[in-house]
GROMACS .gro file of C-alpha atoms in nm:
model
  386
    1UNK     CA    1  -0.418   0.746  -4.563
    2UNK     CA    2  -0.248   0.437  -4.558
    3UNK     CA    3   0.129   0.617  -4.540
    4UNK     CA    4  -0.054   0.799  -4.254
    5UNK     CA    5  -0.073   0.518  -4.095
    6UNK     CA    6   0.270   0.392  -4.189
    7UNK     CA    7   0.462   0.677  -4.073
    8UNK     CA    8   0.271   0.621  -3.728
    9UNK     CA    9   0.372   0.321  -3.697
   10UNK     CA   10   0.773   0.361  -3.799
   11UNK     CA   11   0.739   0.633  -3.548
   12UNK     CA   12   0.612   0.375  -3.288
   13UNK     CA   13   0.861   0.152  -3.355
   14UNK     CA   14   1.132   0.445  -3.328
   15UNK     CA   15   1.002   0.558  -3.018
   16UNK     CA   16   1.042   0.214  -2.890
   17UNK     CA   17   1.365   0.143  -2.992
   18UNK     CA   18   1.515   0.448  -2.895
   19UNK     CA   19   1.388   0.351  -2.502
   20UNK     CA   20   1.535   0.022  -2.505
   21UNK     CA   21   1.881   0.185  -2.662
   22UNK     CA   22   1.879   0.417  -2.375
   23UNK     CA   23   1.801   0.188  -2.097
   24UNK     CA   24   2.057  -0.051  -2.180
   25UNK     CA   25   2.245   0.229  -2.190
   26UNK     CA   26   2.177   0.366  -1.867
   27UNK     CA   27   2.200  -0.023  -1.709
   28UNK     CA   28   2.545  -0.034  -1.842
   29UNK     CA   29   2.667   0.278  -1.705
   30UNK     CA   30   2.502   0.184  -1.366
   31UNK     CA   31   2.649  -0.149  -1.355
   32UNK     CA   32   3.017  -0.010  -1.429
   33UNK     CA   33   2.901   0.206  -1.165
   34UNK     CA   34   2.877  -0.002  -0.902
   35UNK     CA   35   3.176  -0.210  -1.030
   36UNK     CA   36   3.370   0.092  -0.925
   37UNK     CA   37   3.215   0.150  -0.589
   38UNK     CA   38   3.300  -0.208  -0.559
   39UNK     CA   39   3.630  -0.167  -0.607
   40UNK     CA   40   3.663   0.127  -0.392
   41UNK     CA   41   3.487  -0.025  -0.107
   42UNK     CA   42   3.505   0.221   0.207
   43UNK     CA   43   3.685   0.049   0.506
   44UNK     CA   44   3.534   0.282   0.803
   45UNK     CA   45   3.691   0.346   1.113
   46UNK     CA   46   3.437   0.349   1.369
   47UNK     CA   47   3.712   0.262   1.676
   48UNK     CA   48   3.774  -0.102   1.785
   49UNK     CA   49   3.403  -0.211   1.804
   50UNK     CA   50   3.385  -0.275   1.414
   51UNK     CA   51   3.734  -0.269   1.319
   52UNK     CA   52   3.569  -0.545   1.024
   53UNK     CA   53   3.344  -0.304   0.879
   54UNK     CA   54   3.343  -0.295   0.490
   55UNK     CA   55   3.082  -0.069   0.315
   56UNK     CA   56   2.964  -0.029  -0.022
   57UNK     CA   57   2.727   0.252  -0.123
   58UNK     CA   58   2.533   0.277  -0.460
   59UNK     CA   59   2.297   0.575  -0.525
   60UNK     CA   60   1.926   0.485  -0.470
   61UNK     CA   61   1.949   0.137  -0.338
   62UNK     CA   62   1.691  -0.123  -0.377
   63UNK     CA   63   1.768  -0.187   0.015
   64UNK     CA   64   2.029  -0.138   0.267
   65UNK     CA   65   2.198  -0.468   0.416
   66UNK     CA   66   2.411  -0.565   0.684
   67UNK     CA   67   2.575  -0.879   0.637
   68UNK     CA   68   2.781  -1.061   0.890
   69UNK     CA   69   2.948  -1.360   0.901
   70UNK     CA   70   3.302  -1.490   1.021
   71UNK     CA   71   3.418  -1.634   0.699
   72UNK     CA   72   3.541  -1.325   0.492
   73UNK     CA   73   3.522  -1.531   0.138
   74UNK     CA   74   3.088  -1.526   0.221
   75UNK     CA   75   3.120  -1.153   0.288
   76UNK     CA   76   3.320  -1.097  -0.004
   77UNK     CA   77   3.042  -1.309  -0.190
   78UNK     CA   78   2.752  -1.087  -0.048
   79UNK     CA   79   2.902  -0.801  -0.128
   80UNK     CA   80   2.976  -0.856  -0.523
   81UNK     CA   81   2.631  -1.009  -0.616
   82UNK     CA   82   2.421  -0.762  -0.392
   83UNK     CA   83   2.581  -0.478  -0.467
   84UNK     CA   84   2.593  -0.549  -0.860
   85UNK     CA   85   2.204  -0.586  -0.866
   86UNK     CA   86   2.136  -0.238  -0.697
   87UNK     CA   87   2.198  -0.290  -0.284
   88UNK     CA   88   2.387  -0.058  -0.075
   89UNK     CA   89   2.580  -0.350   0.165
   90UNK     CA   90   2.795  -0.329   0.539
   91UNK     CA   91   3.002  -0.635   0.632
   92UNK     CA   92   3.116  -0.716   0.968
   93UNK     CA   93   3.295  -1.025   1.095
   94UNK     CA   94   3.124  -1.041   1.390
   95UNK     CA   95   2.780  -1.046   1.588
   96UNK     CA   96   2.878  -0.805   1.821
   97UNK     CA   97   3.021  -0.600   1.587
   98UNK     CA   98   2.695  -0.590   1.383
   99UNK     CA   99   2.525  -0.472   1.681
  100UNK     CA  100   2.745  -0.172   1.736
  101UNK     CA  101   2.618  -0.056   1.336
  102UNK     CA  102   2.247  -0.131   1.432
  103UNK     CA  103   2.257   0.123   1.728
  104UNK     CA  104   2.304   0.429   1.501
  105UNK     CA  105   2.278   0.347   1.119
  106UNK     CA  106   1.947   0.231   0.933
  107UNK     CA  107   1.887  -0.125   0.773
  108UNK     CA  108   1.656  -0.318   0.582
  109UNK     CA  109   1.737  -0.652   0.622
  110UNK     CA  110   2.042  -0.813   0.875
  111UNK     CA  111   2.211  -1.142   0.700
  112UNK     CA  112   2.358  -1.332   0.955
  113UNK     CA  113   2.573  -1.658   0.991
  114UNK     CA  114   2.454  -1.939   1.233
  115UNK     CA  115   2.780  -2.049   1.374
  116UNK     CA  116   2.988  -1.804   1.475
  117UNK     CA  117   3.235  -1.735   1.773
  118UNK     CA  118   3.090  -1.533   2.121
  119UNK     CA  119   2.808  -1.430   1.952
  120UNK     CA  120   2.581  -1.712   1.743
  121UNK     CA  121   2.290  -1.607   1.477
  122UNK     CA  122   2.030  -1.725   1.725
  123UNK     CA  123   2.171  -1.443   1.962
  124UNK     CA  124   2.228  -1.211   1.704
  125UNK     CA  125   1.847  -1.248   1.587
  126UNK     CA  126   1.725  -1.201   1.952
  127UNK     CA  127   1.910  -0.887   2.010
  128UNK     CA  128   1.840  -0.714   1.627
  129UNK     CA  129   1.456  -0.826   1.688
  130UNK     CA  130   1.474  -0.687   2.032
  131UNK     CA  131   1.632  -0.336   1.989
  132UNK     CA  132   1.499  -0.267   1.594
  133UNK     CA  133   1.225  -0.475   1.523
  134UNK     CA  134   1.179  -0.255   1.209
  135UNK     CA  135   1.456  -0.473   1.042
  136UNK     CA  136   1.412  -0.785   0.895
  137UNK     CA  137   1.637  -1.081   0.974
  138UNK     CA  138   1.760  -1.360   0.704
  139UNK     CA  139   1.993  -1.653   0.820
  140UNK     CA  140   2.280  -1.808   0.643
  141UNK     CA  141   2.351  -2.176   0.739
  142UNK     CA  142   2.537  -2.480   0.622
  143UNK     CA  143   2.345  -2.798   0.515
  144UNK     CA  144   2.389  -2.913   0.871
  145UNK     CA  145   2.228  -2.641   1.045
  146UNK     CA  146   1.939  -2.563   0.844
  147UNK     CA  147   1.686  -2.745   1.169
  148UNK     CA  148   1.844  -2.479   1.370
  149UNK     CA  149   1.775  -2.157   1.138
  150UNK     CA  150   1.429  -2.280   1.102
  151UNK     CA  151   1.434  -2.289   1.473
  152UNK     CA  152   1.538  -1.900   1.441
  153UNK     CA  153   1.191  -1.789   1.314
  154UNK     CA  154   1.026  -1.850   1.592
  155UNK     CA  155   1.288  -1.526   1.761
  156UNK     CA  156   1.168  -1.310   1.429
  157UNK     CA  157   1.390  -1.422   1.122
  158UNK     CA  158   1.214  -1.374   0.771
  159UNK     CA  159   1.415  -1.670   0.575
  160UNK     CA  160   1.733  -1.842   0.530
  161UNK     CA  161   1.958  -1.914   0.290
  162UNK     CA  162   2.247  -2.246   0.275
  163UNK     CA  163   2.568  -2.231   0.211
  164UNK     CA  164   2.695  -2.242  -0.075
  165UNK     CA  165   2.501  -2.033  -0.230
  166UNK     CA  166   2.486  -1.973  -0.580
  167UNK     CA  167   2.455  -1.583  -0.727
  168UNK     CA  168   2.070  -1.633  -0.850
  169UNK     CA  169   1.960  -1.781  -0.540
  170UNK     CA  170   2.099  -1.558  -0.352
  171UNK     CA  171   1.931  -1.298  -0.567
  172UNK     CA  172   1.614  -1.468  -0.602
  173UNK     CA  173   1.576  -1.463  -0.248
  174UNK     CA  174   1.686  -1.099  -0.149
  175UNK     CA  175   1.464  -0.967  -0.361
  176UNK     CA  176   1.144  -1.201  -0.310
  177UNK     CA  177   1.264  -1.089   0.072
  178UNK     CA  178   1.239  -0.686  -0.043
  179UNK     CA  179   0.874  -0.749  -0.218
  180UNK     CA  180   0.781  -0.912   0.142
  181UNK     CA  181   0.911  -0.622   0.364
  182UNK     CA  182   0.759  -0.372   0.101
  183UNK     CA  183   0.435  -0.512   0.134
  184UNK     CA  184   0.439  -0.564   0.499
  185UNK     CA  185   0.544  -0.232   0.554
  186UNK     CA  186   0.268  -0.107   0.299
  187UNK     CA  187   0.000  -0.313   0.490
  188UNK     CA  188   0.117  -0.089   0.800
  189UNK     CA  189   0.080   0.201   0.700
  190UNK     CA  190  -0.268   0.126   0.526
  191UNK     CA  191  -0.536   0.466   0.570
  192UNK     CA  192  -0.637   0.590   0.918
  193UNK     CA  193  -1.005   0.538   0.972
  194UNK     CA  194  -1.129   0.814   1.241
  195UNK     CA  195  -1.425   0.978   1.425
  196UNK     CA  196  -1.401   1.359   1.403
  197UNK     CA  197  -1.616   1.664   1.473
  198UNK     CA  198  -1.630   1.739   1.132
  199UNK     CA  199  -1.511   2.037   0.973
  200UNK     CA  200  -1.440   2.172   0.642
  201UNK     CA  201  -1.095   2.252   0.681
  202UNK     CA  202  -1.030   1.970   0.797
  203UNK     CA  203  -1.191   1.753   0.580
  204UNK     CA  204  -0.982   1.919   0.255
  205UNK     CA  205  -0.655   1.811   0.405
  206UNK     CA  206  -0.648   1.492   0.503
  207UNK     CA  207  -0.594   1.209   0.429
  208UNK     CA  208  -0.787   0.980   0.629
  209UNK     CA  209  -1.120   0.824   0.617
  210UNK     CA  210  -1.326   0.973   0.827
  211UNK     CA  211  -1.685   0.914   1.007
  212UNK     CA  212  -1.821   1.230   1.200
  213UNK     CA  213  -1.974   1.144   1.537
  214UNK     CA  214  -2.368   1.133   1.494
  215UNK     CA  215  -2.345   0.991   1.134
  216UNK     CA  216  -2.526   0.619   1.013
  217UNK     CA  217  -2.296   0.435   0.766
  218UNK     CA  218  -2.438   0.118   0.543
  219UNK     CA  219  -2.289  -0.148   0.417
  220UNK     CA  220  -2.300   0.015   0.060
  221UNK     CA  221  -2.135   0.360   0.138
  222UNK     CA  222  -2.435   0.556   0.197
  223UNK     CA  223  -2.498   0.783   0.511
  224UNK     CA  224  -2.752   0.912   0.679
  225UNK     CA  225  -2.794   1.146   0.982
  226UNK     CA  226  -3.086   1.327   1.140
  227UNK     CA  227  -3.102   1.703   1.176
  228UNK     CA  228  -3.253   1.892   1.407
  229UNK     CA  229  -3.606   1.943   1.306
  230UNK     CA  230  -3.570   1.544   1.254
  231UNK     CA  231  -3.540   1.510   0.921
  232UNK     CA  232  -3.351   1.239   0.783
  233UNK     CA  233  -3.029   1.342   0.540
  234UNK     CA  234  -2.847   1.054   0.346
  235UNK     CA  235  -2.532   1.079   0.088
  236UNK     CA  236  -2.223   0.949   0.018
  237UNK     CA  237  -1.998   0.847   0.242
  238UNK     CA  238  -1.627   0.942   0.252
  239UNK     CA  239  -1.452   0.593   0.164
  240UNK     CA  240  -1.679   0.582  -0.187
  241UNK     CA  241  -1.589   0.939  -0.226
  242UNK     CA  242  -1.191   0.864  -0.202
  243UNK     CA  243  -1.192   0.528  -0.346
  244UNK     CA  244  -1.398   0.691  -0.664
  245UNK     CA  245  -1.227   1.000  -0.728
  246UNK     CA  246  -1.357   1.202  -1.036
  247UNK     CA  247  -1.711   1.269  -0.995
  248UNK     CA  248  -1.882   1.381  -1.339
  249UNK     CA  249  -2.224   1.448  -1.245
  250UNK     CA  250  -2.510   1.279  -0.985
  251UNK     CA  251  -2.850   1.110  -1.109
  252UNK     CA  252  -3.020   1.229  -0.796
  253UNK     CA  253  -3.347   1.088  -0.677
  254UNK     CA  254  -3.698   1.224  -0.836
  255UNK     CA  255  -3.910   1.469  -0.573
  256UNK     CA  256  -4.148   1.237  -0.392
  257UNK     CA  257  -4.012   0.871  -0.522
  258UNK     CA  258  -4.082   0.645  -0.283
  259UNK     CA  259  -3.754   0.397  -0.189
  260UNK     CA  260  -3.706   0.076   0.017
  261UNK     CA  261  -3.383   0.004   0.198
  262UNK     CA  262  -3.150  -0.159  -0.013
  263UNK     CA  263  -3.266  -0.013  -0.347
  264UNK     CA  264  -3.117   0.208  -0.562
  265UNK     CA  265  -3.119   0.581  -0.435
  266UNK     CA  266  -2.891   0.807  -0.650
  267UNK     CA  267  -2.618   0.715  -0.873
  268UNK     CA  268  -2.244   0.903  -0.905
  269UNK     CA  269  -2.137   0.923  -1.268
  270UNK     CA  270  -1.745   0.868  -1.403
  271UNK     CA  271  -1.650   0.818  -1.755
  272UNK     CA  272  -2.043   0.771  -1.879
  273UNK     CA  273  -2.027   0.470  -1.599
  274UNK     CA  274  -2.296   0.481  -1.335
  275UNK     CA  275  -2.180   0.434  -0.967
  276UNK     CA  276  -2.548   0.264  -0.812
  277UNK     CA  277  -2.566   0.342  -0.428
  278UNK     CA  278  -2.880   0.174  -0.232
  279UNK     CA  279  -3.061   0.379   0.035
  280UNK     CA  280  -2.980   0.329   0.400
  281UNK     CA  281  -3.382   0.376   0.513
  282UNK     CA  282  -3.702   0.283   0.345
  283UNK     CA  283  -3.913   0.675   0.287
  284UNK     CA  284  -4.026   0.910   0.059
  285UNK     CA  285  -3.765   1.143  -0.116
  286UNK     CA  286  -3.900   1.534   0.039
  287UNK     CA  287  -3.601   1.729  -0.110
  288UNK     CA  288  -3.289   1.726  -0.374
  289UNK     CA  289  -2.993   1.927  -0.250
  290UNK     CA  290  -2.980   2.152  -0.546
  291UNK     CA  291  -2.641   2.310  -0.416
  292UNK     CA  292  -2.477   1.996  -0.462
  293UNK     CA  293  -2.642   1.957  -0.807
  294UNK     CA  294  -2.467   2.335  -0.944
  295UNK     CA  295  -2.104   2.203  -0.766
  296UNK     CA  296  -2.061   1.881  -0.724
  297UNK     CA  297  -1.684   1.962  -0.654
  298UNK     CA  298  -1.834   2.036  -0.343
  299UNK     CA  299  -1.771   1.678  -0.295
  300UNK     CA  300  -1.416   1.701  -0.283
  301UNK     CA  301  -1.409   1.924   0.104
  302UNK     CA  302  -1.625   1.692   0.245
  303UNK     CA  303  -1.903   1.446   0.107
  304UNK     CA  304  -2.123   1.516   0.450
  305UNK     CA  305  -2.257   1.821   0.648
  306UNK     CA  306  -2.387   2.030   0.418
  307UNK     CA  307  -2.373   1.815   0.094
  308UNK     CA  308  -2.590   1.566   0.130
  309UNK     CA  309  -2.785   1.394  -0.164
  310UNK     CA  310  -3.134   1.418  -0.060
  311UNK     CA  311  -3.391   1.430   0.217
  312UNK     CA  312  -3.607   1.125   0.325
  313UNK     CA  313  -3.915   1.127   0.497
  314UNK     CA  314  -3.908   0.789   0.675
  315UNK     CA  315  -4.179   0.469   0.663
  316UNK     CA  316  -3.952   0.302   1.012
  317UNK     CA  317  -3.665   0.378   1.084
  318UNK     CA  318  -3.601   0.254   1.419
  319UNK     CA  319  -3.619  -0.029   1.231
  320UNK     CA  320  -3.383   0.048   0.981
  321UNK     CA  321  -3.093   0.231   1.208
  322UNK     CA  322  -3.078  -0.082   1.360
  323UNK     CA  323  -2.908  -0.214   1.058
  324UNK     CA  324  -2.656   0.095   0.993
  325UNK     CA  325  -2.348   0.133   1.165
  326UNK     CA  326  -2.224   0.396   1.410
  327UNK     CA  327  -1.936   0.497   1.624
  328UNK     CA  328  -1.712   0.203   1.682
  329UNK     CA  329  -1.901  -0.052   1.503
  330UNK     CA  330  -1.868   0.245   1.196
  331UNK     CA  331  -1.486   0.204   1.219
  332UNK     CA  332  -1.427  -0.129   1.235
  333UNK     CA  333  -1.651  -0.158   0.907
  334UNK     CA  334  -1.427   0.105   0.720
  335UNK     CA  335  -1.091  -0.111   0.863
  336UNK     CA  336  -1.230  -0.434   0.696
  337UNK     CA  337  -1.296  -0.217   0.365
  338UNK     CA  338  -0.963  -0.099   0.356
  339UNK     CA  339  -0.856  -0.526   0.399
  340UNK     CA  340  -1.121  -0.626   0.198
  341UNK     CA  341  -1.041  -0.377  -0.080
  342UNK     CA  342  -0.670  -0.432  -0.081
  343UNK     CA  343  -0.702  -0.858  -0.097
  344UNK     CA  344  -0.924  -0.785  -0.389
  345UNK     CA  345  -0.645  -0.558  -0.558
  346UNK     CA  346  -0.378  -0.793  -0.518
  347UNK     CA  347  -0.597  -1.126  -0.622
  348UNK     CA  348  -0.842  -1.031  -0.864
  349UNK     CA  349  -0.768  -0.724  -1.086
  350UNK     CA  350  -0.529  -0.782  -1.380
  351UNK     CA  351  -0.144  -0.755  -1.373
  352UNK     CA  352  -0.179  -0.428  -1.559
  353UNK     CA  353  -0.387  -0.255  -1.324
  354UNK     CA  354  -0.184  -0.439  -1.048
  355UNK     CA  355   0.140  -0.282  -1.173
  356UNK     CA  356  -0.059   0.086  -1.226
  357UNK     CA  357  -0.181   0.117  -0.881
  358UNK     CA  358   0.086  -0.127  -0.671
  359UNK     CA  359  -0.190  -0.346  -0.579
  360UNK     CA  360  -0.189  -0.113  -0.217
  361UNK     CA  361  -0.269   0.199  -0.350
  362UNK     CA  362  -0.352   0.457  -0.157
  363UNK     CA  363  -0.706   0.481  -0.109
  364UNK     CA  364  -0.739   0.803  -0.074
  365UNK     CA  365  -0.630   0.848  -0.445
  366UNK     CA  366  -0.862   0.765  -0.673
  367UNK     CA  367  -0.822   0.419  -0.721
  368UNK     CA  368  -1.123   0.327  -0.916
  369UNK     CA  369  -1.113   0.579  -1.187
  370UNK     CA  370  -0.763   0.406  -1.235
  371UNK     CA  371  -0.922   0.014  -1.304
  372UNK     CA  372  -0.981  -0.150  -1.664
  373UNK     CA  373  -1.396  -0.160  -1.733
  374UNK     CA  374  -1.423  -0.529  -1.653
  375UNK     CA  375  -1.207  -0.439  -1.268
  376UNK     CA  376  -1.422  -0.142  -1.245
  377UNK     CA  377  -1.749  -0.321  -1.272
  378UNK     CA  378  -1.617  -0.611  -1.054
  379UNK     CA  379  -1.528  -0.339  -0.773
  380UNK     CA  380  -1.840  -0.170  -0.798
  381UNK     CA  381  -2.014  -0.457  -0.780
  382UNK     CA  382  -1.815  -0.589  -0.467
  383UNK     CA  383  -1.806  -0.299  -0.270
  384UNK     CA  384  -2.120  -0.066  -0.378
  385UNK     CA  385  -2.394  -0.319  -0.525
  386UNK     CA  386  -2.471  -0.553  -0.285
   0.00000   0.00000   0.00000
């Protein structure tokens, strides 16, 4: 047994050691890589409005920049370090010139000199800010100017940086700049929360939260609606059903249990871990939906309409829809989930979780069959049980 467990762990070892041979490897062909695109900088001709233009291209850039400044030794400077760490970079010698670019190629980030002839940094920020806000702006300044590219924030620059400049600061603050725009961007484009006539089809290809008109959401993911004949339907509602992903089974509710709002109701199960959800209405359970119970995939169309949970037969509940949420106030409760759940990836869960979902994961994907137990418990807790 125990040379078993030796030859596992030689193999380990192998396994790891092989990696790190062939990543160095692979860094050291992509640095000599971009040495040579370095050397073999493209000089473009795009007419007389950037007769300056110097470009350097590497495959899969971390960003794309466009630096200008009138001091070619600085743009020289830029484009050796940036390019060397993984950044595709244009230099132009002028403001006006750097305009011209922004009108029909794509950047991430504009580096731009204060001081410079016809057309300053504080003009050049106005104008990039104006016509592609998209782009994010970063100053370069002597010691005597700094008061004036702190001035330049308040037009939409990100940071600045002093001259001289030495390679790791430079670096250091490029790429703490790259983790700002990527999360910025990220915090953009964060899930769609809507109110939709609900159907099936629909439902199985999107991506969005949604919240059919008509429908009671609580505070703990549960929802309840009223059908025709009046009887009250609750189950669970579509941001627990994203956010939780694999659904093994359901605990439903026993025939005829009597519940108070706020209590537990039915529980989802993942991974022999039960997922508590409280009822939205104080009643008597009438009926299990016994369709749900055979295919609980059903789930993954739509967790409303037809596959509810369970039927209540209510004690009050004029009383009790008054503390639900519908319509607007409905959407505006999913929006601050989304926040809410996003600050608590990025400040609470633990680096490797962090580094497993990008601490903005989709939520749409499964996020919490991706946390550690303690995280799990921690968002269940937060966001379910309370």
């Amino acid at each position: 047994m125990k040379y078993v467990i030796l030859a596992i762990v030689l193999f380990v070892l192998l396994d790891v050691i092989i990696r790190l041979i062939v990543k160095k490897i692979n860094d050291v062909h992509l640095r000599k890589e971009r040495e040579r695109a370095l050397q073999t900088k493209i000089e473009v001709d795009f007419g007389q409005e950037v007769k300056t233009l110097k470009r350097v291209e590497v495959k899969n850039p971390k960003a794309k920049i466009l630096a200008v400044d009138d001091e070619p030794i600085i743009l020289d400077s830029f484009r050796k370090i940036l390019v060397l760490d993984g950044y595709s970079v244009d230099t132009v010698e002028s403001g006006k010139e750097a305009i011209s670019l922004l009108k029909n190629h794509h950047y991430d980030f504009v580096f731009t000199d204060l001081k410079m002839p016809e057309m300053d940094g504080v003009e050049v920020t106005k104008t990039v800010k104006n016509i592609r806000p998209d782009i994010d702006v970063i100053i370069i300044t002597g010691y005597a100017t700094v008061e004036t590219a702190v001035e330049t924030m308040k037009y939409g620059a990100m940071d600045y940086v002093q001259k001289p400049f030495s390679e790791d600061e430079l670096l250091d603050l490029v790429n703490k700049s790259l983790i700002k725009r990527t999360e910025k961007i990220k915090d953009k484009l964060r899930p769609r929360v809507q109110i939709i006539r609900l159907s099936e089809k629909e439902n199985s290809i999107s991506n969005e939260f949604l919240i059919p008109g008509g429908v009671f959401i609580s505070e703990g993911h549960t929802w309840m609606s009223i059908d025709q004949g009046g009887t009250v339907l609750v189950g669970l509602d579509d941001f627990a059903r994203k956010v939780i992903g694999q659904i093994d089974s359901i605990d439903f509710p026993n025939l005829g249990m009597h519940v108070q709002r706020g209590k537990t109701l039915f529980s989802i199960i993942q991974d022999n871990r039960a997922i508590p959800f409280k009822s939205p209405i104080s009643g008597t359970v009438s009926k299990i939906n016994n369709a749900l119970a055979q295919d609980k995939d059903k789930f993954s169309v739509t967790p409303y309409e037809k596959n509810w949970i369970c039927k209540i037969e209510t004690d009050d509940i004029d009383t009790d829809i008054g503390k639900l949420k519908i319509g607007k106030s409905a959407v505006l409760f999913y929006q601050d989930e989304i926040k809410r759940c996003k600050k608590y990836i990025k400040n609470d869960t633990h680096k490797e979780d962090k580094d497993l979902i990008n601490y903005y994961y989709q939520l749409d994907k499964s996020l919490l069959q991706k946390l550690e137990l303690d995280n799990w418990q921690k968002f269940v807790d937060e966001f379910f049980i309370r």
